[in-house]
Every structure is written in C-alpha cells, then in structure tokens.
Amino acid sequence: MVDLRHFATGSIMRMKRTKVRGVWKWCVYLGKIGGKRRRKYVASFRAAKRIALDAEAQRRTAGDVWVGLSDADRLEVVTVLAQVRERGLTLTDVWQGFLAGSSRPPQVAPLTLREAIELVLKAKTAENCRPRYVKAMGKYLRAFARGREEMAVGDVTLATIQDWFAARQETPKRVVGSIGVLSSMFSTCVDNGFLQANPCHKFKRPRIDYGRPVVFLPEQVRKAVDHVHQFFPLHLGWFALATFAGVRPEEIAKLDWSAFDEAAGTVTIDAEQSKVRARRIVHLEPAALAWVREARRIAAPLDWSERQKAPVRKALVAVLGLNEWPQDVLRHTAASHWLALRRDAAAVALELGTSVEILMRHYRELVPDAQAAAFWAVLPVLKLP
C-alpha cells in the first residue's frame, strides 16, 4: 500500500498494486462519493499517482468553495439537496430540466389532472377549509378536467387555460375567481414537486367594472317581508336577519335562537359560524329587532338550506315583478340602508363582518336620507284579534 500525503491538506490518497483478472494494475482509492466507495484501476504507478493527486486537488477546491459559503447558503444547499434526493433525483437532473424549460421535473412520474384534483382537495381539507368551499372547488376543477382527466398537469399550458375561458365565456368577475381556483391546484402541484411553474401565473386577469349593486326599495321590502310573514311565516327568521341585519345566509343557517339576546338587542355570530372565521356581535336596529322578535315569537327555524328557501324567493320574484332574484340582494339592501343611517363605513363593515373596501365596492348603493328613513320604518303590522 502506498500513501500519498497532499501537503496543502494533510489528507491521504491510498494506492495499491493488485491483480485484476490476472493482470497486475494499480488501484487508486478515491474515497466515498455519493455514499459509495470509488476506485480506479490503471496500468502504471505514474498514472495512478497523477489520478490521486488530481482527485485530491479537486477535493481541496471543492472544500474551499464550501468554506467560502455563508451559513445560510450552506443550509440552503443541504436542504434543497435532501428534498431532491427524496424524489430520487440529483441536482444535475433538476438543473438540466430547468435549462430545458420543462414544466415537470425530470424522472418524476407525471401527475394526471385527476390525481392533481384529489391532491389539492386533500390539501384544502387538511388546511381546515370549509366543506362547502372544498366541494365547490372540486366541482369546478372536475369540470375543467372533463375529457382530459388522464392528461399530465405538466402538459397544461397557458393556451389550455385561455381556451378554457374562451369557451366558457365567463364574466370578468367570475374569471378572476375561477383562475384563483385553478391556480390553487397548480400551486399545490408545484409545492409537491410535480411542477416547476404554475401556468396560471402567466394568465392576464381581466379588469372588472364594478357596477351598481341591486338593492330593494322600502316599498319592495314592505311587500316582501309582509308576504313572507303571511304565507311563509316559518321562513321569517332568516329573511329578517338577512334583510335588516345583513347576516349572510350561510351564517344564519348555522345559528339558533340562543344567539339572540333580546335585552341587549344583539345577535352573536361565533367564529365557526362566520364565513370569515371571526366572532362578531351584530347590533340590531329597532326595525330589525322588531322583526327578529316576531320570528322568534312564532318559533321560526333558522337552519334553512338554499333548496328549501328557493320557493320563497320564487314567490317574491312574482310578487315584486322581477325577472329573477338578484344575487345577495338582501345583504346589499341592509348594508346600503345601514350606511345611509349611520354614515360610518367602518362601523357598518364591522357589523357585517367584512372590510370597508368590500363594503364600498360591492355592497353600497347610494341611498337618500328619506329612503333610508322609510326603510328603517318597515315594522311588523300588528294583527288585531
């Protein structure tokens, strides 16, 4: 055995003369590389010595580079290398894939759209997203994947996404929401190493023109609430809370009358009942308090589903002479008249459980003082015996 000491590092590179298939050769022990022992066989001592010294010089250079890195850089290298090895790759594989412009890391089994949908739905469930949100996301993503369920997510391009929206002809507002759903799926794929880039990031989102929200006039509110009171009395609770307190329908369905404090004139919405997961107390105006008291007096339940409320909305469309039921019209009606009454956007937004920006952009319609006064004067009509 021959030891060659490298004077700069003091390390030892070992060489040994041995027989290989009956032929004498020099074996150079290069040490462990990538967890495996490496050796090289050559015919002459001079060649073996040159290989040993070259290897030692390369090792010294690599050591100098490593020592020159900051602690943060060394930690990043070790962390990334561990993640790359977990997926059966090398840093060279990943780098070559990047240079080739591939959207999918090399040597990783492609993930299909069907599998990607299940992946993101499981992730959202694990993040404690609301079941209703996860269900709606799954419905939209399966529509996007229909007919191409086995297509690899890495093969989805910007053109694929543009063609999808061109065919659907969604409104600009809907497109902005929908691209967020698609982007969430592709981001999950990126996070799990199945994609290198999210194709939705290249999609140009349309500009949205925020029009006037539809609100009911006081005379329409009077017709509507009286009709509900007379013909759908068991639905009066949710209708009153939505129309006069602006509580979201999905929040009302999770309430019961224990949330109502008659003495204080408030309704408490806990975090698990709130859409935004934040507890709040809604202070009822006198008109709201009167209608809520009436609903409680007749023991009107609050936990109506959207399907169960559909006949009420259909009847009111006919009573009010509408073509269709405007989306979120009851919450918009409450917000607009509340803002006209209080003239304090921050206070009204707090009652509604939203932000001032959303209140002013989506909910508010300009309401004259006289109209606001007429709205808050809509009270239950006493029925004489």
CSV table of C-alpha atoms in Angstrom, one decimal:
chain,number,residue,atom,x,y,z
A,1,MET,CA,0.0,0.0,0.0
A,2,VAL,CA,1.3,3.4,-0.9
A,3,ASP,CA,0.2,6.6,0.8
A,4,LEU,CA,0.5,10.0,-0.9
A,5,ARG,CA,0.2,12.9,1.5
A,6,HIS,CA,-1.0,16.1,0.0
A,7,PHE,CA,1.0,18.8,1.7
A,8,ALA,CA,-1.8,21.5,1.5
A,9,THR,CA,-4.5,19.5,3.2
A,10,GLY,CA,-2.7,16.7,5.0
A,11,SER,CA,-5.2,14.1,3.6
A,12,ILE,CA,-4.1,10.7,2.4
A,13,MET,CA,-4.9,9.2,-1.0
A,14,ARG,CA,-4.2,5.4,-1.0
A,15,MET,CA,-2.9,3.3,-3.9
A,16,LYS,CA,-2.3,-0.4,-4.1
A,17,ARG,CA,-0.9,-2.8,-6.7
A,18,THR,CA,-3.4,-5.7,-7.3
A,19,LYS,CA,-4.4,-8.3,-9.8
A,20,VAL,CA,-7.5,-7.7,-11.9
A,21,ARG,CA,-8.5,-10.7,-14.0
A,22,GLY,CA,-4.9,-12.0,-13.9
A,23,VAL,CA,-3.3,-8.6,-14.8
A,24,TRP,CA,-1.3,-6.5,-12.4
A,25,LYS,CA,-2.7,-3.0,-12.0
A,26,TRP,CA,-2.6,0.0,-9.7
A,27,CYS,CA,-5.8,0.7,-7.7
A,28,VAL,CA,-6.5,4.3,-6.6
A,29,TYR,CA,-8.9,4.6,-3.7
A,30,LEU,CA,-10.9,7.8,-4.3
A,31,GLY,CA,-12.9,7.6,-1.1
A,32,LYS,CA,-16.7,7.7,-0.8
A,33,ILE,CA,-18.6,9.7,-3.3
A,34,GLY,CA,-22.4,9.9,-3.0
A,35,GLY,CA,-22.3,7.3,-0.2
A,36,LYS,CA,-20.4,4.7,-2.4
A,37,ARG,CA,-16.7,3.7,-2.3
A,38,ARG,CA,-15.0,4.8,-5.5
A,39,ARG,CA,-11.8,3.1,-7.0
A,40,LYS,CA,-10.0,3.5,-10.3
A,41,TYR,CA,-7.6,1.0,-11.9
A,42,VAL,CA,-4.7,1.9,-14.2
A,43,ALA,CA,-1.6,0.1,-15.5
A,44,SER,CA,1.3,2.3,-14.3
A,45,PHE,CA,2.3,3.8,-11.0
A,46,ARG,CA,2.8,7.2,-12.6
A,47,ALA,CA,-0.8,7.3,-14.0
A,48,ALA,CA,-2.1,6.2,-10.6
A,49,LYS,CA,-0.2,9.0,-8.9
A,50,ARG,CA,-1.5,11.6,-11.3
A,51,ILE,CA,-5.1,10.4,-10.8
A,52,ALA,CA,-4.7,10.5,-7.0
A,53,LEU,CA,-3.1,14.0,-7.0
A,54,ASP,CA,-5.8,15.4,-9.4
A,55,ALA,CA,-8.6,13.9,-7.2
A,56,GLU,CA,-7.0,15.4,-4.1
A,57,ALA,CA,-6.7,18.8,-5.8
A,58,GLN,CA,-10.4,18.7,-6.9
A,59,ARG,CA,-11.4,17.8,-3.3
A,60,ARG,CA,-9.4,20.7,-1.9
A,61,THR,CA,-11.0,23.1,-4.4
A,62,ALA,CA,-14.5,21.9,-3.5
A,63,GLY,CA,-13.7,22.3,0.2
A,64,ASP,CA,-12.5,25.9,-0.4
A,65,VAL,CA,-15.7,26.7,-2.2
A,66,TRP,CA,-17.8,25.2,0.6
A,67,VAL,CA,-15.9,27.1,3.3
A,68,GLY,CA,-16.4,30.3,1.3
A,69,LEU,CA,-20.2,29.9,1.5
A,70,SER,CA,-22.2,31.7,4.2
A,71,ASP,CA,-24.0,29.6,6.8
A,72,ALA,CA,-27.4,30.5,5.2
A,73,ASP,CA,-26.1,29.3,1.8
A,74,ARG,CA,-24.7,26.0,3.2
A,75,LEU,CA,-28.1,25.4,4.9
A,76,GLU,CA,-30.0,26.1,1.7
A,77,VAL,CA,-27.7,23.7,-0.3
A,78,VAL,CA,-28.2,20.9,2.3
A,79,THR,CA,-32.0,21.4,2.5
A,80,VAL,CA,-32.5,21.5,-1.3
A,81,LEU,CA,-30.2,18.5,-1.8
A,82,ALA,CA,-32.2,16.5,0.7
A,83,GLN,CA,-35.5,17.4,-1.0
A,84,VAL,CA,-34.1,16.5,-4.4
A,85,ARG,CA,-32.8,13.1,-3.1
A,86,GLU,CA,-36.2,12.3,-1.6
A,87,ARG,CA,-37.6,12.4,-5.1
A,88,GLY,CA,-34.9,10.1,-6.5
A,89,LEU,CA,-33.2,13.0,-8.4
A,90,THR,CA,-29.8,14.7,-8.4
A,91,LEU,CA,-29.1,18.4,-8.5
A,92,THR,CA,-27.8,17.9,-12.1
A,93,ASP,CA,-31.2,16.4,-13.1
A,94,VAL,CA,-33.0,19.4,-11.7
A,95,TRP,CA,-30.7,21.9,-13.3
A,96,GLN,CA,-30.8,20.2,-16.7
A,97,GLY,CA,-34.6,20.1,-16.5
A,98,PHE,CA,-34.6,23.9,-15.7
A,99,LEU,CA,-32.3,24.6,-18.6
A,100,ALA,CA,-34.5,22.6,-20.9
A,101,GLY,CA,-37.5,24.7,-19.9
A,102,SER,CA,-39.5,21.7,-18.7
A,103,SER,CA,-42.6,22.3,-16.6
A,104,ARG,CA,-42.2,19.0,-14.9
A,105,PRO,CA,-39.0,17.9,-13.0
A,106,PRO,CA,-37.2,15.1,-14.8
A,107,GLN,CA,-37.6,11.4,-13.7
A,108,VAL,CA,-40.8,12.2,-11.7
A,109,ALA,CA,-43.8,10.2,-12.7
A,110,PRO,CA,-46.3,12.6,-14.3
A,111,LEU,CA,-49.3,13.6,-12.2
A,112,THR,CA,-52.6,13.5,-14.0
A,113,LEU,CA,-55.3,16.1,-13.7
A,114,ARG,CA,-57.5,13.6,-11.9
A,115,GLU,CA,-54.8,13.0,-9.4
A,116,ALA,CA,-54.0,16.7,-9.1
A,117,ILE,CA,-57.6,17.4,-8.2
A,118,GLU,CA,-57.6,14.8,-5.4
A,119,LEU,CA,-54.2,16.2,-4.2
A,120,VAL,CA,-55.5,19.8,-3.8
A,121,LEU,CA,-58.8,18.8,-2.3
A,122,LYS,CA,-57.0,16.7,0.4
A,123,ALA,CA,-54.6,19.7,1.0
A,124,LYS,CA,-57.5,22.1,1.4
A,125,THR,CA,-59.3,19.7,3.7
A,126,ALA,CA,-56.1,19.4,5.8
A,127,GLU,CA,-55.9,23.2,5.9
A,128,ASN,CA,-59.4,23.2,7.6
A,129,CYS,CA,-61.1,24.9,4.7
A,130,ARG,CA,-64.9,24.9,4.9
A,131,PRO,CA,-66.5,21.7,3.4
A,132,ARG,CA,-68.7,24.0,1.2
A,133,TYR,CA,-65.6,25.7,-0.3
A,134,VAL,CA,-63.8,22.4,-0.9
A,135,LYS,CA,-66.9,20.9,-2.6
A,136,ALA,CA,-67.3,24.0,-4.9
A,137,MET,CA,-63.6,23.8,-5.7
A,138,GLY,CA,-63.9,20.1,-6.6
A,139,LYS,CA,-66.9,20.7,-8.8
A,140,TYR,CA,-65.1,23.4,-10.8
A,141,LEU,CA,-61.8,21.5,-11.2
A,142,ARG,CA,-63.6,18.4,-12.4
A,143,ALA,CA,-65.4,20.5,-15.0
A,144,PHE,CA,-62.0,21.8,-16.1
A,145,ALA,CA,-60.6,18.3,-16.3
A,146,ARG,CA,-63.6,16.7,-18.0
A,147,GLY,CA,-62.5,14.7,-21.1
A,148,ARG,CA,-58.8,15.0,-20.2
A,149,GLU,CA,-58.6,13.5,-16.7
A,150,GLU,CA,-55.5,11.5,-17.6
A,151,MET,CA,-53.7,14.5,-19.1
A,152,ALA,CA,-50.4,15.3,-17.2
A,153,VAL,CA,-50.6,18.5,-15.2
A,154,GLY,CA,-47.2,19.4,-16.8
A,155,ASP,CA,-48.8,19.4,-20.2
A,156,VAL,CA,-51.4,22.1,-19.3
A,157,THR,CA,-50.2,25.3,-20.9
A,158,LEU,CA,-51.3,28.9,-20.9
A,159,ALA,CA,-53.0,28.2,-24.2
A,160,THR,CA,-55.0,25.4,-22.5
A,161,ILE,CA,-56.3,27.8,-19.8
A,162,GLN,CA,-57.0,30.6,-22.3
A,163,ASP,CA,-59.0,28.1,-24.5
A,164,TRP,CA,-61.0,27.0,-21.4
A,165,PHE,CA,-62.1,30.5,-20.5
A,166,ALA,CA,-62.8,31.4,-24.2
A,167,ALA,CA,-65.2,28.5,-24.5
A,168,ARG,CA,-67.0,29.2,-21.2
A,169,GLN,CA,-67.4,33.0,-21.8
A,170,GLU,CA,-67.5,33.7,-18.0
A,171,THR,CA,-67.9,37.3,-16.8
A,172,PRO,CA,-64.7,39.1,-15.9
A,173,LYS,CA,-65.6,38.9,-12.2
A,174,ARG,CA,-66.2,35.1,-12.5
A,175,VAL,CA,-62.9,34.6,-14.4
A,176,VAL,CA,-60.9,36.3,-11.6
A,177,GLY,CA,-62.5,33.9,-9.1
A,178,SER,CA,-62.1,30.9,-11.3
A,179,ILE,CA,-58.5,31.4,-12.2
A,180,GLY,CA,-57.8,31.5,-8.5
A,181,VAL,CA,-59.3,28.0,-8.1
A,182,LEU,CA,-57.2,26.7,-11.0
A,183,SER,CA,-54.1,28.4,-9.7
A,184,SER,CA,-54.6,26.8,-6.3
A,185,MET,CA,-54.4,23.4,-7.8
A,186,PHE,CA,-51.3,24.1,-9.9
A,187,SER,CA,-49.6,25.7,-6.9
A,188,THR,CA,-50.2,22.6,-4.8
A,189,CYS,CA,-48.6,20.6,-7.6
A,190,VAL,CA,-45.6,22.9,-7.5
A,191,ASP,CA,-45.3,22.6,-3.8
A,192,ASN,CA,-45.3,18.8,-4.0
A,193,GLY,CA,-42.6,18.7,-6.7
A,194,PHE,CA,-44.8,17.7,-9.7
A,195,LEU,CA,-44.4,21.1,-11.5
A,196,GLN,CA,-41.7,23.7,-11.7
A,197,ALA,CA,-44.0,26.6,-12.5
A,198,ASN,CA,-47.7,27.5,-12.2
A,199,PRO,CA,-49.2,28.1,-15.7
A,200,CYS,CA,-51.9,30.4,-14.2
A,201,HIS,CA,-49.2,32.9,-13.3
A,202,LYS,CA,-48.9,33.8,-17.0
A,203,PHE,CA,-52.7,34.3,-17.4
A,204,LYS,CA,-53.7,38.0,-17.7
A,205,ARG,CA,-56.6,38.6,-15.4
A,206,PRO,CA,-59.4,40.8,-16.8
A,207,ARG,CA,-60.2,44.2,-15.3
A,208,ILE,CA,-63.5,44.3,-13.5
A,209,ASP,CA,-66.0,47.1,-13.8
A,210,TYR,CA,-67.9,47.2,-10.6
A,211,GLY,CA,-71.5,48.2,-11.3
A,212,ARG,CA,-74.3,49.4,-9.0
A,213,PRO,CA,-75.4,46.7,-6.6
A,214,VAL,CA,-79.1,45.9,-6.7
A,215,VAL,CA,-81.0,46.8,-3.6
A,216,PHE,CA,-84.7,46.7,-2.7
A,217,LEU,CA,-86.6,50.0,-2.2
A,218,PRO,CA,-88.5,50.4,1.0
A,219,GLU,CA,-91.8,49.7,-0.7
A,220,GLN,CA,-90.4,46.5,-2.1
A,221,VAL,CA,-89.1,45.5,1.3
A,222,ARG,CA,-92.6,46.1,2.8
A,223,LYS,CA,-94.2,43.9,0.1
A,224,ALA,CA,-91.6,41.2,0.5
A,225,VAL,CA,-91.5,40.9,4.3
A,226,ASP,CA,-95.3,41.1,4.6
A,227,HIS,CA,-95.6,38.3,2.0
A,228,VAL,CA,-93.2,36.1,3.9
A,229,HIS,CA,-94.9,36.9,7.2
A,230,GLN,CA,-98.3,35.9,5.8
A,231,PHE,CA,-97.5,33.0,3.5
A,232,PHE,CA,-94.1,31.7,4.7
A,233,PRO,CA,-94.1,32.5,8.4
A,234,LEU,CA,-91.5,29.8,9.3
A,235,HIS,CA,-89.0,31.5,6.9
A,236,LEU,CA,-89.4,34.9,8.6
A,237,GLY,CA,-86.3,34.5,10.8
A,238,TRP,CA,-83.7,34.1,8.1
A,239,PHE,CA,-85.4,36.7,5.9
A,240,ALA,CA,-85.5,39.3,8.7
A,241,LEU,CA,-81.8,38.7,9.7
A,242,ALA,CA,-80.7,38.9,6.1
A,243,THR,CA,-82.8,42.0,5.1
A,244,PHE,CA,-82.5,44.1,8.2
A,245,ALA,CA,-79.2,42.9,9.7
A,246,GLY,CA,-77.2,41.9,6.6
A,247,VAL,CA,-76.2,38.5,8.1
A,248,ARG,CA,-75.0,36.1,5.4
A,249,PRO,CA,-77.4,33.2,4.5
A,250,GLU,CA,-74.8,30.5,5.3
A,251,GLU,CA,-74.2,32.2,8.7
A,252,ILE,CA,-77.9,32.3,9.5
A,253,ALA,CA,-78.3,28.6,8.7
A,254,LYS,CA,-75.7,27.8,11.5
A,255,LEU,CA,-77.5,29.9,14.1
A,256,ASP,CA,-80.2,29.1,16.6
A,257,TRP,CA,-82.2,31.4,18.8
A,258,SER,CA,-79.7,31.1,21.7
A,259,ALA,CA,-77.5,33.5,19.7
A,260,PHE,CA,-80.2,36.2,20.1
A,261,ASP,CA,-80.0,38.5,23.2
A,262,GLU,CA,-83.4,40.3,23.3
A,263,ALA,CA,-82.4,42.5,26.2
A,264,ALA,CA,-79.3,43.7,24.5
A,265,GLY,CA,-80.8,43.7,21.0
A,266,THR,CA,-77.9,41.7,19.6
A,267,VAL,CA,-77.1,38.5,17.7
A,268,THR,CA,-73.8,36.8,18.3
A,269,ILE,CA,-72.1,35.0,15.5
A,270,ASP,CA,-69.3,32.7,16.6
A,271,ALA,CA,-66.1,32.1,14.6
A,272,GLU,CA,-67.2,28.6,13.5
A,273,GLN,CA,-70.5,30.1,12.2
A,274,SER,CA,-68.8,33.1,10.4
A,275,LYS,CA,-67.7,32.9,6.8
A,276,VAL,CA,-64.5,34.8,7.7
A,277,ARG,CA,-63.9,32.7,10.9
A,278,ALA,CA,-64.1,35.8,13.1
A,279,ARG,CA,-66.5,36.2,16.0
A,280,ARG,CA,-68.7,39.3,15.9
A,281,ILE,CA,-71.8,40.8,17.6
A,282,VAL,CA,-74.5,42.3,15.4
A,283,HIS,CA,-76.4,45.2,17.0
A,284,LEU,CA,-79.9,45.2,15.7
A,285,GLU,CA,-81.7,48.5,14.7
A,286,PRO,CA,-85.2,48.8,16.1
A,287,ALA,CA,-86.8,47.6,12.8
A,288,ALA,CA,-84.5,44.5,12.7
A,289,LEU,CA,-85.2,43.9,16.4
A,290,ALA,CA,-88.9,44.0,15.9
A,291,TRP,CA,-88.9,41.5,13.0
A,292,VAL,CA,-86.5,39.2,14.8
A,293,ARG,CA,-88.7,39.2,17.9
A,294,GLU,CA,-91.7,38.4,15.8
A,295,ALA,CA,-89.8,35.5,14.1
A,296,ARG,CA,-88.8,34.2,17.5
A,297,ARG,CA,-92.3,34.5,18.8
A,298,ILE,CA,-93.6,32.1,16.2
A,299,ALA,CA,-90.6,29.8,16.6
A,300,ALA,CA,-89.4,30.3,13.0
A,301,PRO,CA,-86.4,28.0,12.5
A,302,LEU,CA,-83.2,29.5,11.0
A,303,ASP,CA,-81.4,26.5,9.5
A,304,TRP,CA,-83.0,26.5,6.1
A,305,SER,CA,-81.0,25.2,3.1
A,306,GLU,CA,-80.8,27.1,-0.2
A,307,ARG,CA,-83.0,24.5,-1.7
A,308,GLN,CA,-85.7,25.0,1.0
A,309,LYS,CA,-85.6,28.8,0.5
A,310,ALA,CA,-86.0,28.6,-3.3
A,311,PRO,CA,-89.8,28.5,-3.2
A,312,VAL,CA,-89.8,31.7,-1.1
A,313,ARG,CA,-87.5,33.5,-3.5
A,314,LYS,CA,-89.6,32.3,-6.5
A,315,ALA,CA,-92.8,33.7,-4.9
A,316,LEU,CA,-91.2,37.0,-4.1
A,317,VAL,CA,-89.9,37.4,-7.7
A,318,ALA,CA,-93.6,37.2,-8.8
A,319,VAL,CA,-94.8,39.5,-6.0
A,320,LEU,CA,-92.2,42.1,-6.8
A,321,GLY,CA,-92.5,41.8,-10.6
A,322,LEU,CA,-88.9,40.8,-11.1
A,323,ASN,CA,-87.3,38.7,-13.8
A,324,GLU,CA,-85.0,36.9,-11.4
A,325,TRP,CA,-83.8,37.1,-7.8
A,326,PRO,CA,-80.8,39.4,-7.6
A,327,GLN,CA,-77.7,37.8,-6.1
A,328,ASP,CA,-77.1,38.9,-2.5
A,329,VAL,CA,-79.8,41.5,-2.7
A,330,LEU,CA,-80.9,41.2,0.9
A,331,ARG,CA,-77.4,41.8,2.3
A,332,HIS,CA,-76.8,44.6,-0.2
A,333,THR,CA,-80.1,46.2,0.9
A,334,ALA,CA,-79.2,46.0,4.6
A,335,ALA,CA,-75.7,47.3,4.0
A,336,SER,CA,-76.8,50.3,1.8
A,337,HIS,CA,-79.5,51.5,4.1
A,338,TRP,CA,-77.4,50.9,7.2
A,339,LEU,CA,-74.6,53.0,5.8
A,340,ALA,CA,-77.1,55.8,4.9
A,341,LEU,CA,-78.3,55.7,8.5
A,342,ARG,CA,-75.0,55.6,10.4
A,343,ARG,CA,-72.7,57.4,7.9
A,344,ASP,CA,-69.8,55.3,9.3
A,345,ALA,CA,-68.4,52.8,6.9
A,346,ALA,CA,-66.0,51.2,9.4
A,347,ALA,CA,-68.8,50.6,12.0
A,348,VAL,CA,-71.2,49.1,9.3
A,349,ALA,CA,-68.4,46.9,8.0
A,350,LEU,CA,-67.8,45.6,11.5
A,351,GLU,CA,-71.4,44.7,11.9
A,352,LEU,CA,-71.4,42.9,8.5
A,353,GLY,CA,-68.2,41.0,9.2
A,354,THR,CA,-66.4,42.4,6.1
A,355,SER,CA,-63.9,45.1,5.2
A,356,VAL,CA,-64.6,48.7,4.4
A,357,GLU,CA,-63.1,48.1,0.9
A,358,ILE,CA,-65.6,45.3,0.1
A,359,LEU,CA,-68.5,47.2,1.6
A,360,MET,CA,-67.8,50.3,-0.6
A,361,ARG,CA,-67.0,48.3,-3.7
A,362,HIS,CA,-69.6,45.5,-3.7
A,363,TYR,CA,-72.4,46.3,-1.2
A,364,ARG,CA,-73.1,50.0,-1.2
A,365,GLU,CA,-75.7,51.7,-3.3
A,366,LEU,CA,-76.3,55.4,-2.8
A,367,VAL,CA,-79.4,55.8,-0.6
A,368,PRO,CA,-81.1,59.2,0.1
A,369,ASP,CA,-81.9,60.1,3.7
A,370,ALA,CA,-85.6,59.9,3.1
A,371,GLN,CA,-85.3,56.4,1.6
A,372,ALA,CA,-83.2,55.2,4.5
A,373,ALA,CA,-85.8,56.6,7.0
A,374,ALA,CA,-88.6,54.8,5.1
A,375,PHE,CA,-86.6,51.5,5.1
A,376,TRP,CA,-86.0,51.5,8.8
A,377,ALA,CA,-89.7,52.3,9.4
A,378,VAL,CA,-90.8,49.0,7.9
A,379,LEU,CA,-92.1,47.3,11.1
A,380,PRO,CA,-94.4,44.4,11.7
A,381,VAL,CA,-98.1,45.2,11.3
A,382,LEU,CA,-100.0,44.3,14.5
A,383,LYS,CA,-102.7,41.8,13.9
A,384,LEU,CA,-105.8,42.8,15.8
A,385,PRO,CA,-107.9,39.9,17.3
